[in-house]
Coordinates of C-alpha atoms in Angstrom, one line a residue:
X882 CA 167.8 179.8 215.5
X883 CA 171.5 179.5 214.7
X884 CA 173.1 182.9 214.6
X885 CA 176.4 184.7 214.3
X886 CA 177.2 188.2 215.5
X887 CA 177.8 191.0 213.0
X888 CA 179.7 194.2 213.3
X889 CA 177.3 197.0 214.3
X890 CA 176.4 199.0 211.2
X891 CA 175.3 202.6 210.7
X892 CA 171.7 203.9 210.7
X893 CA 170.1 204.0 207.2
X894 CA 169.6 207.8 207.2
X895 CA 170.6 210.1 204.4
X896 CA 173.2 211.9 206.6
X897 CA 176.1 210.4 208.6
X898 CA 174.9 209.2 212.1
X899 CA 176.3 210.8 215.2
X900 CA 176.0 207.6 217.2
X901 CA 175.5 203.9 216.5
X902 CA 171.8 202.9 216.9
X903 CA 170.8 200.3 219.5
X904 CA 171.1 196.7 218.5
X905 CA 167.4 196.0 219.2
X906 CA 164.7 198.2 217.7
X907 CA 161.0 198.0 216.9
X908 CA 160.4 198.4 213.2
X909 CA 158.3 197.3 210.3
X910 CA 159.4 194.6 207.9
X911 CA 160.0 197.2 205.2
X912 CA 162.2 199.1 207.6
X913 CA 164.0 195.9 208.6
X914 CA 164.8 195.1 205.0
X915 CA 166.0 198.7 204.4
X916 CA 168.3 198.4 207.4
X917 CA 169.6 195.1 206.1
X918 CA 170.4 196.6 202.7
X919 CA 172.0 199.7 204.3
X920 CA 174.2 197.6 206.6
X921 CA 175.3 195.3 203.7
X922 CA 176.2 198.4 201.6
X923 CA 178.1 199.8 204.5
X924 CA 180.1 196.7 205.3
X925 CA 181.0 195.5 201.7
X926 CA 181.7 197.9 198.9
X927 CA 181.0 195.1 196.4
X928 CA 177.3 195.2 197.2
X929 CA 175.1 197.0 194.7
X930 CA 171.4 197.6 194.6
X931 CA 169.4 198.3 191.4
X932 CA 166.0 197.8 189.8
X933 CA 162.9 199.7 188.7
X934 CA 162.3 202.9 190.9
X935 CA 164.6 201.7 193.7
X936 CA 166.7 204.9 193.5
X937 CA 165.1 208.4 194.2
X938 CA 161.6 206.9 194.8
X939 CA 162.9 204.3 197.2
X940 CA 161.0 201.5 195.6
X941 CA 157.2 201.0 195.3
X942 CA 157.1 199.8 198.9
X943 CA 159.9 202.2 200.1
X944 CA 162.2 199.3 201.0
X945 CA 165.2 201.1 199.4
X946 CA 164.2 204.5 200.7
X947 CA 167.2 206.8 201.4
X948 CA 169.9 204.4 200.1
X949 CA 170.7 206.4 196.9
X950 CA 170.9 209.6 198.9
X951 CA 173.3 208.0 201.4
X952 CA 175.4 205.9 199.2
X953 CA 175.1 207.6 195.8
X954 CA 173.9 206.5 192.4
X955 CA 176.9 204.2 191.9
X956 CA 175.7 201.9 194.7
X957 CA 171.8 202.1 194.4
X958 CA 170.3 203.1 191.1
X959 CA 167.3 202.9 188.8
X960 CA 167.1 200.7 185.7
X961 CA 164.9 200.6 182.6
X962 CA 161.7 198.6 182.7
X963 CA 163.4 195.5 181.5
X964 CA 163.5 192.6 184.1
X965 CA 165.4 190.3 181.8
X966 CA 168.1 193.0 181.4
X967 CA 168.2 193.6 185.1
X968 CA 168.9 190.0 186.0
X969 CA 171.2 189.5 183.0
X970 CA 173.3 192.5 184.0
X971 CA 173.4 191.2 187.6
X972 CA 174.7 187.9 186.3
X973 CA 177.6 189.6 184.6
X974 CA 178.3 191.7 187.7
X975 CA 178.3 188.6 189.9
X976 CA 180.6 186.8 187.5
X977 CA 183.1 189.6 187.9
X978 CA 183.2 189.8 191.7
X979 CA 180.4 192.1 192.6
X980 CA 177.4 191.3 194.8
X981 CA 174.2 192.6 193.1
X982 CA 170.9 192.8 194.9
X983 CA 168.1 193.4 192.4
X984 CA 164.4 194.1 192.9
X985 CA 161.7 192.8 190.7
X986 CA 159.1 195.3 192.1
X987 CA 156.2 192.9 191.8
X988 CA 156.0 189.1 191.7
X989 CA 154.6 188.6 188.2
X990 CA 157.0 191.3 186.8
X991 CA 159.8 188.8 187.3
X992 CA 158.5 186.4 184.7
X993 CA 160.3 188.1 181.8
X994 CA 163.5 187.5 183.7
X995 CA 162.7 183.8 184.3
X996 CA 164.8 182.5 181.5
X997 CA 167.9 184.3 182.9
X998 CA 167.2 183.0 186.4
X999 CA 166.7 179.3 185.3
X1000 CA 169.2 179.1 182.5
X1001 CA 172.1 181.2 184.0
X1002 CA 171.6 182.2 187.6
X1003 CA 170.7 178.7 188.8
X1004 CA 173.2 176.8 186.6
X1005 CA 176.4 178.8 186.4
X1006 CA 178.0 177.2 189.4
X1007 CA 177.3 173.7 188.2
X1008 CA 178.2 174.6 184.6
X1009 CA 181.7 175.7 185.8
X1010 CA 182.0 172.8 188.3
X1011 CA 182.1 175.3 191.1
X1012 CA 184.9 177.4 189.7
X1013 CA 182.5 180.4 189.3
X1014 CA 180.2 181.5 192.1
X1015 CA 177.0 183.5 191.7
X1016 CA 176.6 185.8 194.8
X1017 CA 173.3 187.3 193.6
X1018 CA 170.1 188.2 195.5
X1019 CA 166.8 188.6 193.6
X1020 CA 164.3 190.3 195.8
X1021 CA 160.7 189.6 194.8
X1022 CA 157.7 191.2 196.6
X1023 CA 155.0 188.4 196.4
X1024 CA 151.6 187.2 197.6
X1025 CA 148.2 188.7 198.0
X1026 CA 146.5 190.7 200.7
X1027 CA 147.0 194.2 199.4
X1028 CA 144.2 194.4 196.9
X1029 CA 146.5 194.4 193.9
X1030 CA 145.3 193.8 190.4
X1031 CA 146.5 191.1 188.0
X1032 CA 150.3 190.8 187.7
X1033 CA 150.7 192.6 191.0
X1034 CA 149.7 189.8 193.3
X1035 CA 150.9 186.3 192.7
X1036 CA 152.4 183.4 194.6
X1037 CA 155.2 182.3 192.3
X1038 CA 157.5 180.5 194.8
X1039 CA 157.0 177.0 193.4
X1040 CA 158.7 178.1 190.1
X1041 CA 161.9 179.0 191.9
X1042 CA 161.8 176.2 194.4
X1043 CA 161.5 173.7 191.5
X1044 CA 164.7 175.0 190.1
X1045 CA 167.9 173.3 191.3
X1046 CA 170.7 175.7 192.1
X1047 CA 168.6 178.4 193.7
X1048 CA 168.1 179.0 197.4
X1049 CA 164.6 180.3 198.0
X1050 CA 163.9 182.2 201.2
X1051 CA 160.8 184.0 202.5
X1052 CA 160.6 185.8 205.9
X1053 CA 157.5 186.2 208.0
X1054 CA 158.7 188.6 210.6
X1055 CA 160.7 191.8 210.7
X1056 CA 163.5 190.0 212.6
X1057 CA 163.7 187.3 209.9
X1058 CA 163.4 190.0 207.2
X1059 CA 166.6 191.6 208.5
X1060 CA 168.6 188.5 209.4
X1061 CA 167.7 186.3 206.5
X1062 CA 168.4 189.1 204.0
X1063 CA 171.8 189.7 205.6
X1064 CA 172.5 186.0 205.2
X1065 CA 171.3 186.0 201.6
X1066 CA 173.6 188.8 200.7
X1067 CA 176.5 187.0 202.4
X1068 CA 175.8 183.7 200.6
X1069 CA 178.1 182.7 197.8
X1070 CA 175.2 181.1 196.0
X1071 CA 172.2 182.8 194.3
X1072 CA 169.2 183.5 196.5
X1073 CA 165.6 184.3 195.5
X1074 CA 164.4 186.4 198.4
X1075 CA 160.6 186.5 198.4
X1076 CA 159.1 189.2 200.5
X1077 CA 155.4 189.0 201.6
X1078 CA 153.8 192.3 200.5
X1079 CA 151.0 192.2 203.0
X1080 CA 153.6 191.9 205.9
X1081 CA 155.7 195.0 204.9
X1082 CA 153.9 197.1 207.5
X1083 CA 153.9 194.5 210.3
X1084 CA 156.0 195.5 213.3
X1085 CA 158.3 193.6 215.6
X1086 CA 161.6 193.8 217.5
X1087 CA 164.7 193.5 215.4
X1088 CA 168.2 192.6 216.7
X1089 CA 170.5 194.0 214.0
X1090 CA 173.5 192.1 215.5
X1091 CA 172.0 188.8 214.3
X1092 CA 172.0 187.1 210.9
X1093 CA 170.0 183.9 210.5
X1094 CA 171.3 180.6 209.2
X1095 CA 169.9 180.0 205.8
X1096 CA 168.3 176.6 205.1
X1097 CA 166.9 176.3 208.7
X1098 CA 163.2 176.2 209.6
X1099 CA 162.1 177.4 213.0
X1100 CA 159.5 176.3 215.6
X1101 CA 157.8 179.6 216.4
X1102 CA 155.2 178.2 218.8
X1103 CA 155.4 175.0 220.8
X1104 CA 152.5 172.5 221.0
X1105 CA 151.8 168.8 221.5
X1106 CA 148.5 168.0 219.7
X1107 CA 149.3 169.0 216.1
X1108 CA 151.7 170.9 213.9
X1109 CA 150.9 173.7 211.5
X1110 CA 153.6 174.2 208.8
X1111 CA 153.6 177.5 207.0
X1112 CA 155.8 180.2 205.6
X1113 CA 155.8 183.9 204.5
X1114 CA 152.4 185.5 204.2
X1115 CA 150.5 182.6 205.6
X1116 CA 152.4 182.3 208.9
X1117 CA 150.3 184.9 210.7
X1118 CA 147.2 182.8 209.7
X1119 CA 148.8 179.7 211.2
X1120 CA 149.6 181.6 214.5
X1121 CA 146.1 182.9 214.7
X1122 CA 144.7 179.5 214.1
X1123 CA 146.9 178.1 216.9
X1124 CA 145.7 180.7 219.3
X1125 CA 142.1 179.9 218.4
X1126 CA 142.8 176.2 219.0
X1127 CA 144.3 177.0 222.4
X1128 CA 140.9 178.4 223.5
X1129 CA 139.4 175.1 222.6
X1130 CA 142.0 173.2 224.7
X1131 CA 144.2 172.0 221.8
X1132 CA 147.9 172.5 222.0
X1133 CA 149.2 173.6 218.5
X1134 CA 152.8 173.8 217.3
X1135 CA 153.7 176.2 214.5
X1136 CA 156.7 175.8 212.2
X1137 CA 158.0 178.5 210.0
X1138 CA 159.8 176.9 207.0
X1139 CA 161.6 180.2 206.1
X1140 CA 163.9 178.6 203.5
X1141 CA 161.7 176.7 200.9
X1142 CA 164.7 175.1 199.2
X1143 CA 167.0 173.6 200.3
X1144 CA 164.3 172.3 202.6
X1145 CA 165.0 171.7 206.3
X1146 CA 163.7 168.2 206.7
X1147 CA 165.3 167.7 210.1
X1148 CA 163.4 170.5 211.9
X1149 CA 160.0 170.0 210.2
X1150 CA 159.9 166.2 210.5
X1151 CA 161.0 166.3 214.2
X1152 CA 158.1 168.7 214.8
X1153 CA 155.5 166.5 213.1
X1154 CA 156.8 163.3 214.8
X1155 CA 156.3 165.0 218.2
X1156 CA 152.6 165.7 217.5
X1157 CA 151.4 163.0 215.0
X1158 CA 149.2 165.4 213.1
X1159 CA 150.0 168.1 210.5
X1160 CA 148.4 170.8 208.4
X1161 CA 150.3 172.7 205.7
X1162 CA 149.2 176.3 205.0
X1163 CA 150.2 178.4 202.0
X1164 CA 148.6 181.1 199.7
X1165 CA 149.8 179.6 196.4
X1166 CA 147.5 177.3 194.4
X1167 CA 147.7 173.8 195.9
X1168 CA 148.4 171.7 192.8
X1169 CA 152.1 171.0 192.2
X1170 CA 153.0 173.5 194.9
X1171 CA 155.5 174.0 197.7
X1172 CA 152.6 172.9 200.1
X1173 CA 152.2 169.6 198.2
X1174 CA 155.9 169.0 198.3
X1175 CA 155.9 169.5 202.1
X1176 CA 152.9 167.2 202.4
X1177 CA 154.6 164.5 200.4
X1178 CA 157.9 164.8 202.4
X1179 CA 155.9 164.5 205.7
X1180 CA 154.1 161.4 204.4
X1181 CA 157.4 159.8 203.3
X1182 CA 159.4 160.5 206.4
X1183 CA 156.7 160.5 209.2
X1184 CA 154.1 157.9 208.1
X1185 CA 154.5 155.6 211.1
X1186 CA 154.0 158.6 213.4
X1187 CA 150.9 160.0 211.9
X1188 CA 147.5 159.8 213.6
X1189 CA 145.7 161.2 210.6
X1190 CA 146.3 162.3 206.9
X1191 CA 148.3 165.4 206.4
X1192 CA 146.0 168.2 205.2
X1193 CA 146.7 171.2 203.1
X1194 CA 145.0 174.6 203.2
X1195 CA 146.1 176.5 200.1
X1196 CA 144.9 179.0 197.5
X1197 CA 142.5 177.7 194.9
X1198 CA 143.7 176.5 191.5
X1199 CA 142.7 179.6 189.7
X1200 CA 144.4 182.8 188.4
X1201 CA 144.7 185.3 191.2
X1202 CA 141.3 186.9 191.5
X1203 CA 140.4 190.6 191.4
X1204 CA 140.9 192.6 194.6
X1205 CA 137.3 192.4 195.7
X1206 CA 137.4 188.6 195.7
X1207 CA 140.9 187.8 196.8
X1208 CA 139.9 187.2 200.5
X1209 CA 137.9 184.1 199.2
X1210 CA 141.1 182.7 197.7
X1211 CA 143.6 183.3 200.5
X1212 CA 143.7 180.8 203.3
X1213 CA 142.1 182.1 206.5
X1214 CA 141.6 180.9 210.1
X1215 CA 138.2 179.3 209.4
X1216 CA 139.6 177.1 206.6
X1217 CA 142.5 176.1 208.8
X1218 CA 140.2 175.2 211.7
X1219 CA 138.0 173.2 209.4
X1220 CA 141.1 171.2 208.2
X1221 CA 142.2 170.6 211.8
X1222 CA 138.7 169.3 212.7
X1223 CA 139.2 166.4 210.2
X1224 CA 142.3 165.0 211.9
X1225 CA 140.7 162.0 213.5
X1226 CA 140.4 163.5 216.9
X1227 CA 137.9 160.8 217.9
X1228 CA 140.8 158.3 217.7
X1229 CA 143.2 160.4 219.7
X1230 CA 145.7 158.3 221.7

């Protein structure tokens, strides 16, 4: 992973720290995002955070916990329940030199702001021939796995990935949550930052001196027999499936796409060419999806290397089901292993 070193920032507590925290700590993804926001606010006075309940409450998932107490209501504040107004206000702020970071609270809550995102956030740079930048981050908690009801669990990444002018990022680990969010805030271009809700409480080591390079995928597990390609909430499923395959004697490589668009063809295609087999795993419905785009790109660029058709394991083409039934819709290890079994192993070289 390409990295650059950042200046060590202060701890995200509500009182001034007495000493700098260690560069590497174990924390949840939610805490890593909180630290990234805190460090960005500390290092650049142009950064502002706002959205529904992000202030005193600290957000529904407590990602902004303590930020208003530490930085004041001028830097982290609540807004009315009006997503279009939130993003529209952020556009005006970005046009005038600020760096707004807004939260949409839940994935489907962002749809009222979709017109602002598509018509203005994504297009303003092109409309002005690059004369005006749009340093804006839109944070969207997304995906299933938390037993949420309709409008609270959705996989809407394809809408944003289909929109030229947007960088669409989704982390799958606490380290990437921190380093990718720092990179998103530092970007001069608009970033839709999609946070897997069911991974907010996952834990891992985080090096706060590192910021990831946007637009780069990462091989998170080496293997020689096949490649699993995934991102965000489905990456743990891919890793679990790879571990299950290892018990059967199959060496499985896992690629975390991380940035959905612009897509890192170089890393992903090199991984597929090295194994000759691929399965794409994603929670969103499979039709006209990010998973289908990845599948098409692999076929176009790796056809002569493939030993078998590229398979997809995705959510079903239905509205997101009620909490009691969501486990049937979300990709799991058994479905991934079933797809792997179809990859023409009897014709292995």
